[in-house]
Amino acid sequence: METKIEEGEEPKKGNKKRSLIFLIAALCVLAAGGGAWKHFYHSVSSAKTKTLVDEQKKVIVIPAVMSNLDSSDGYTHYVRVSARLLVPERINTADVEAYMPQIQDLFQMYLHSTRLQELSGEGIYRLRESMLQQIQNTLAPIPVEDLFFVEVIVQ
């Protein structure tokens, strides 16, 4: 049995060769794209890791502050706040602790002028934001990154 190739048809061998060339080209494009993605993704993630390693943080304890709240109902209400400051590792702890009386005074003044109702709900968040801003202003050359409340007790 012979197979005849008619005039309009191409042999099957050429189609296999062309398919193989397209397959190899597609694999090369995918490999190049994967390599480029790995290169850029890896460099971004290593840069993030490097900045995290370079920017170590230090936590400084603010002694507990106890204050009475502004009372309009005739009863005396007290609040006790313990907090921590987050500063860069390069900052000397003694430099921040030298300002500790001013920081405690900031808490006393703010809490003494605060009503009991102002500490409920979002009031703690407002207290944190206000105190962080005031502490940053007081310690102006020293960068303070965050303020954490350890305990807030209202009686």
PDB file of C-alpha atoms in Angstrom:
ATOM      1  CA  MET A   1       0.000   0.000   0.000  1.00  0.00           C
ATOM      2  CA  GLU A   2       1.372   3.255  -1.024  1.00  0.00           C
ATOM      3  CA  THR A   3       0.234   6.573   0.258  1.00  0.00           C
ATOM      4  CA  LYS A   4       0.018   9.249  -2.266  1.00  0.00           C
ATOM      5  CA  ILE A   5       0.478  12.895  -1.468  1.00  0.00           C
ATOM      6  CA  GLU A   6      -1.816  15.030  -3.430  1.00  0.00           C
ATOM      7  CA  GLU A   7      -0.652  18.326  -4.822  1.00  0.00           C
ATOM      8  CA  GLY A   8      -2.450  20.590  -2.242  1.00  0.00           C
ATOM      9  CA  GLU A   9      -1.253  18.720   0.864  1.00  0.00           C
ATOM     10  CA  GLU A  10       2.009  19.123   2.733  1.00  0.00           C
ATOM     11  CA  PRO A  11       3.727  16.203   4.296  1.00  0.00           C
ATOM     12  CA  LYS A  12       3.043  15.537   7.994  1.00  0.00           C
ATOM     13  CA  LYS A  13       6.771  15.719   8.805  1.00  0.00           C
ATOM     14  CA  GLY A  14       6.862  19.509   8.288  1.00  0.00           C
ATOM     15  CA  ASN A  15       3.955  20.048  10.700  1.00  0.00           C
ATOM     16  CA  LYS A  16       5.747  18.106  13.443  1.00  0.00           C
ATOM     17  CA  LYS A  17       8.880  20.143  12.938  1.00  0.00           C
ATOM     18  CA  ARG A  18       6.943  23.423  13.054  1.00  0.00           C
ATOM     19  CA  SER A  19       5.069  22.324  16.213  1.00  0.00           C
ATOM     20  CA  LEU A  20       8.361  21.397  17.857  1.00  0.00           C
ATOM     21  CA  ILE A  21       9.826  24.836  17.066  1.00  0.00           C
ATOM     22  CA  PHE A  22       6.753  26.597  18.525  1.00  0.00           C
ATOM     23  CA  LEU A  23       6.897  24.388  21.629  1.00  0.00           C
ATOM     24  CA  ILE A  24      10.585  25.175  22.203  1.00  0.00           C
ATOM     25  CA  ALA A  25       9.954  28.908  21.680  1.00  0.00           C
ATOM     26  CA  ALA A  26       7.047  28.856  24.167  1.00  0.00           C
ATOM     27  CA  LEU A  27       9.182  27.057  26.761  1.00  0.00           C
ATOM     28  CA  CYS A  28      11.971  29.627  26.313  1.00  0.00           C
ATOM     29  CA  VAL A  29       9.519  32.498  26.806  1.00  0.00           C
ATOM     30  CA  LEU A  30       8.091  30.867  29.950  1.00  0.00           C
ATOM     31  CA  ALA A  31      11.564  30.195  31.348  1.00  0.00           C
ATOM     32  CA  ALA A  32      12.657  33.783  30.690  1.00  0.00           C
ATOM     33  CA  GLY A  33       9.478  35.141  32.308  1.00  0.00           C
ATOM     34  CA  GLY A  34       9.912  32.892  35.339  1.00  0.00           C
ATOM     35  CA  GLY A  35      13.540  33.927  35.695  1.00  0.00           C
ATOM     36  CA  ALA A  36      12.648  37.608  35.478  1.00  0.00           C
ATOM     37  CA  TRP A  37       9.846  37.193  38.033  1.00  0.00           C
ATOM     38  CA  LYS A  38      12.149  35.364  40.449  1.00  0.00           C
ATOM     39  CA  HIS A  39      14.857  37.997  40.017  1.00  0.00           C
ATOM     40  CA  PHE A  40      12.554  40.947  40.732  1.00  0.00           C
ATOM     41  CA  TYR A  41      10.504  39.222  43.429  1.00  0.00           C
ATOM     42  CA  HIS A  42      13.606  37.965  45.222  1.00  0.00           C
ATOM     43  CA  SER A  43      15.290  41.372  45.169  1.00  0.00           C
ATOM     44  CA  VAL A  44      12.166  43.064  46.592  1.00  0.00           C
ATOM     45  CA  SER A  45      11.707  40.515  49.373  1.00  0.00           C
ATOM     46  CA  SER A  46      15.400  40.594  50.291  1.00  0.00           C
ATOM     47  CA  ALA A  47      15.264  44.399  50.426  1.00  0.00           C
ATOM     48  CA  LYS A  48      12.286  44.192  52.799  1.00  0.00           C
ATOM     49  CA  THR A  49      14.130  41.659  54.950  1.00  0.00           C
ATOM     50  CA  LYS A  50      17.217  43.859  54.993  1.00  0.00           C
ATOM     51  CA  THR A  51      15.251  46.918  56.169  1.00  0.00           C
ATOM     52  CA  LEU A  52      13.530  44.853  58.856  1.00  0.00           C
ATOM     53  CA  VAL A  53      16.882  43.604  60.089  1.00  0.00           C
ATOM     54  CA  ASP A  54      18.428  47.086  59.926  1.00  0.00           C
ATOM     55  CA  GLU A  55      15.581  48.718  61.850  1.00  0.00           C
ATOM     56  CA  GLN A  56      15.549  46.853  65.158  1.00  0.00           C
ATOM     57  CA  LYS A  57      13.199  48.306  67.754  1.00  0.00           C
ATOM     58  CA  LYS A  58      13.463  48.812  71.487  1.00  0.00           C
ATOM     59  CA  VAL A  59      10.602  48.933  74.002  1.00  0.00           C
ATOM     60  CA  ILE A  60      10.823  51.362  76.922  1.00  0.00           C
ATOM     61  CA  VAL A  61       8.536  50.971  79.930  1.00  0.00           C
ATOM     62  CA  ILE A  62       6.532  53.936  81.180  1.00  0.00           C
ATOM     63  CA  PRO A  63       5.776  53.418  84.884  1.00  0.00           C
ATOM     64  CA  ALA A  64       2.106  53.027  85.791  1.00  0.00           C
ATOM     65  CA  VAL A  65       0.252  56.321  86.132  1.00  0.00           C
ATOM     66  CA  MET A  66      -2.775  56.641  88.391  1.00  0.00           C
ATOM     67  CA  SER A  67      -5.038  59.662  88.140  1.00  0.00           C
ATOM     68  CA  ASN A  68      -8.527  60.765  89.044  1.00  0.00           C
ATOM     69  CA  LEU A  69     -10.880  61.604  86.197  1.00  0.00           C
ATOM     70  CA  ASP A  70     -12.909  64.782  85.737  1.00  0.00           C
ATOM     71  CA  SER A  71     -16.182  63.986  87.430  1.00  0.00           C
ATOM     72  CA  SER A  72     -19.479  65.766  86.859  1.00  0.00           C
ATOM     73  CA  ASP A  73     -21.611  63.274  88.798  1.00  0.00           C
ATOM     74  CA  GLY A  74     -20.032  63.893  92.206  1.00  0.00           C
ATOM     75  CA  TYR A  75     -18.310  60.498  92.384  1.00  0.00           C
ATOM     76  CA  THR A  76     -14.563  60.096  92.189  1.00  0.00           C
ATOM     77  CA  HIS A  77     -13.342  57.853  89.367  1.00  0.00           C
ATOM     78  CA  TYR A  78      -9.764  56.679  89.044  1.00  0.00           C
ATOM     79  CA  VAL A  79      -7.809  55.392  86.088  1.00  0.00           C
ATOM     80  CA  ARG A  80      -4.547  53.478  86.060  1.00  0.00           C
ATOM     81  CA  VAL A  81      -2.530  53.333  82.831  1.00  0.00           C
ATOM     82  CA  SER A  82       0.594  51.293  82.090  1.00  0.00           C
ATOM     83  CA  ALA A  83       2.233  51.854  78.726  1.00  0.00           C
ATOM     84  CA  ARG A  84       5.301  51.148  76.580  1.00  0.00           C
ATOM     85  CA  LEU A  85       7.125  53.270  73.997  1.00  0.00           C
ATOM     86  CA  LEU A  86       8.604  51.838  70.804  1.00  0.00           C
ATOM     87  CA  VAL A  87      11.827  53.551  69.707  1.00  0.00           C
ATOM     88  CA  PRO A  88      14.635  52.601  67.294  1.00  0.00           C
ATOM     89  CA  GLU A  89      17.403  50.389  68.714  1.00  0.00           C
ATOM     90  CA  ARG A  90      20.018  53.101  68.213  1.00  0.00           C
ATOM     91  CA  ILE A  91      18.327  55.371  70.791  1.00  0.00           C
ATOM     92  CA  ASN A  92      19.907  55.338  74.235  1.00  0.00           C
ATOM     93  CA  THR A  93      17.384  54.275  76.882  1.00  0.00           C
ATOM     94  CA  ALA A  94      18.797  56.785  79.373  1.00  0.00           C
ATOM     95  CA  ASP A  95      17.980  59.642  76.989  1.00  0.00           C
ATOM     96  CA  VAL A  96      14.308  58.666  76.964  1.00  0.00           C
ATOM     97  CA  GLU A  97      14.191  57.913  80.690  1.00  0.00           C
ATOM     98  CA  ALA A  98      15.484  61.424  81.397  1.00  0.00           C
ATOM     99  CA  TYR A  99      12.131  62.652  80.030  1.00  0.00           C
ATOM    100  CA  MET A 100      10.063  60.183  82.078  1.00  0.00           C
ATOM    101  CA  PRO A 101       8.800  62.808  84.595  1.00  0.00           C
ATOM    102  CA  GLN A 102       7.528  64.952  81.696  1.00  0.00           C
ATOM    103  CA  ILE A 103       5.870  61.915  80.084  1.00  0.00           C
ATOM    104  CA  GLN A 104       4.156  60.982  83.351  1.00  0.00           C
ATOM    105  CA  ASP A 105       3.034  64.593  83.761  1.00  0.00           C
ATOM    106  CA  LEU A 106       1.538  64.492  80.246  1.00  0.00           C
ATOM    107  CA  PHE A 107      -0.483  61.427  81.236  1.00  0.00           C
ATOM    108  CA  GLN A 108      -1.570  63.040  84.520  1.00  0.00           C
ATOM    109  CA  MET A 109      -2.692  66.275  82.879  1.00  0.00           C
ATOM    110  CA  TYR A 110      -4.542  64.531  80.057  1.00  0.00           C
ATOM    111  CA  LEU A 111      -6.253  61.971  82.280  1.00  0.00           C
ATOM    112  CA  HIS A 112      -7.219  64.523  84.934  1.00  0.00           C
ATOM    113  CA  SER A 113      -9.092  66.554  82.305  1.00  0.00           C
ATOM    114  CA  THR A 114     -10.804  63.473  80.813  1.00  0.00           C
ATOM    115  CA  ARG A 115     -14.320  62.337  81.740  1.00  0.00           C
ATOM    116  CA  LEU A 116     -15.252  58.726  82.366  1.00  0.00           C
ATOM    117  CA  GLN A 117     -17.481  58.655  79.267  1.00  0.00           C
ATOM    118  CA  GLU A 118     -14.562  59.782  77.083  1.00  0.00           C
ATOM    119  CA  LEU A 119     -12.611  56.593  77.876  1.00  0.00           C
ATOM    120  CA  SER A 120     -15.303  54.218  76.630  1.00  0.00           C
ATOM    121  CA  GLY A 121     -15.424  52.822  73.106  1.00  0.00           C
ATOM    122  CA  GLU A 122     -13.083  54.694  70.793  1.00  0.00           C
ATOM    123  CA  GLY A 123     -11.895  56.875  73.660  1.00  0.00           C
ATOM    124  CA  ILE A 124      -8.929  54.593  74.341  1.00  0.00           C
ATOM    125  CA  TYR A 125      -7.837  54.988  70.723  1.00  0.00           C
ATOM    126  CA  ARG A 126      -8.152  58.781  70.983  1.00  0.00           C
ATOM    127  CA  LEU A 127      -6.206  58.678  74.260  1.00  0.00           C
ATOM    128  CA  ARG A 128      -3.448  56.670  72.582  1.00  0.00           C
ATOM    129  CA  GLU A 129      -3.249  58.963  69.543  1.00  0.00           C
ATOM    130  CA  SER A 130      -3.244  62.117  71.647  1.00  0.00           C
ATOM    131  CA  MET A 131      -0.626  60.808  74.077  1.00  0.00           C
ATOM    132  CA  LEU A 132       1.597  59.546  71.258  1.00  0.00           C
ATOM    133  CA  GLN A 133       1.508  62.964  69.598  1.00  0.00           C
ATOM    134  CA  GLN A 134       2.286  64.768  72.855  1.00  0.00           C
ATOM    135  CA  ILE A 135       5.137  62.372  73.691  1.00  0.00           C
ATOM    136  CA  GLN A 136       6.602  62.788  70.206  1.00  0.00           C
ATOM    137  CA  ASN A 137       6.479  66.570  70.668  1.00  0.00           C
ATOM    138  CA  THR A 138       8.130  66.331  74.093  1.00  0.00           C
ATOM    139  CA  LEU A 139      10.915  64.005  72.906  1.00  0.00           C
ATOM    140  CA  ALA A 140      11.269  65.918  69.605  1.00  0.00           C
ATOM    141  CA  PRO A 141      14.829  64.972  68.588  1.00  0.00           C
ATOM    142  CA  ILE A 142      14.221  61.380  69.721  1.00  0.00           C
ATOM    143  CA  PRO A 143      11.942  59.458  67.327  1.00  0.00           C
ATOM    144  CA  VAL A 144       9.046  57.655  69.036  1.00  0.00           C
ATOM    145  CA  GLU A 145       7.409  55.179  66.681  1.00  0.00           C
ATOM    146  CA  ASP A 146       4.512  53.854  68.726  1.00  0.00           C
ATOM    147  CA  LEU A 147       2.783  53.793  72.098  1.00  0.00           C
ATOM    148  CA  PHE A 148       1.315  50.582  73.515  1.00  0.00           C
ATOM    149  CA  PHE A 149      -1.075  50.387  76.452  1.00  0.00           C
ATOM    150  CA  VAL A 150      -0.371  47.389  78.657  1.00  0.00           C
ATOM    151  CA  GLU A 151      -3.276  48.055  81.001  1.00  0.00           C
ATOM    152  CA  VAL A 152      -5.990  50.646  81.344  1.00  0.00           C
ATOM    153  CA  ILE A 153      -8.059  50.178  84.487  1.00  0.00           C
ATOM    154  CA  VAL A 154     -10.972  52.491  85.236  1.00  0.00           C
ATOM    155  CA  GLN A 155     -12.645  52.418  88.648  1.00  0.00           C
TER     156      GLN A 155
END
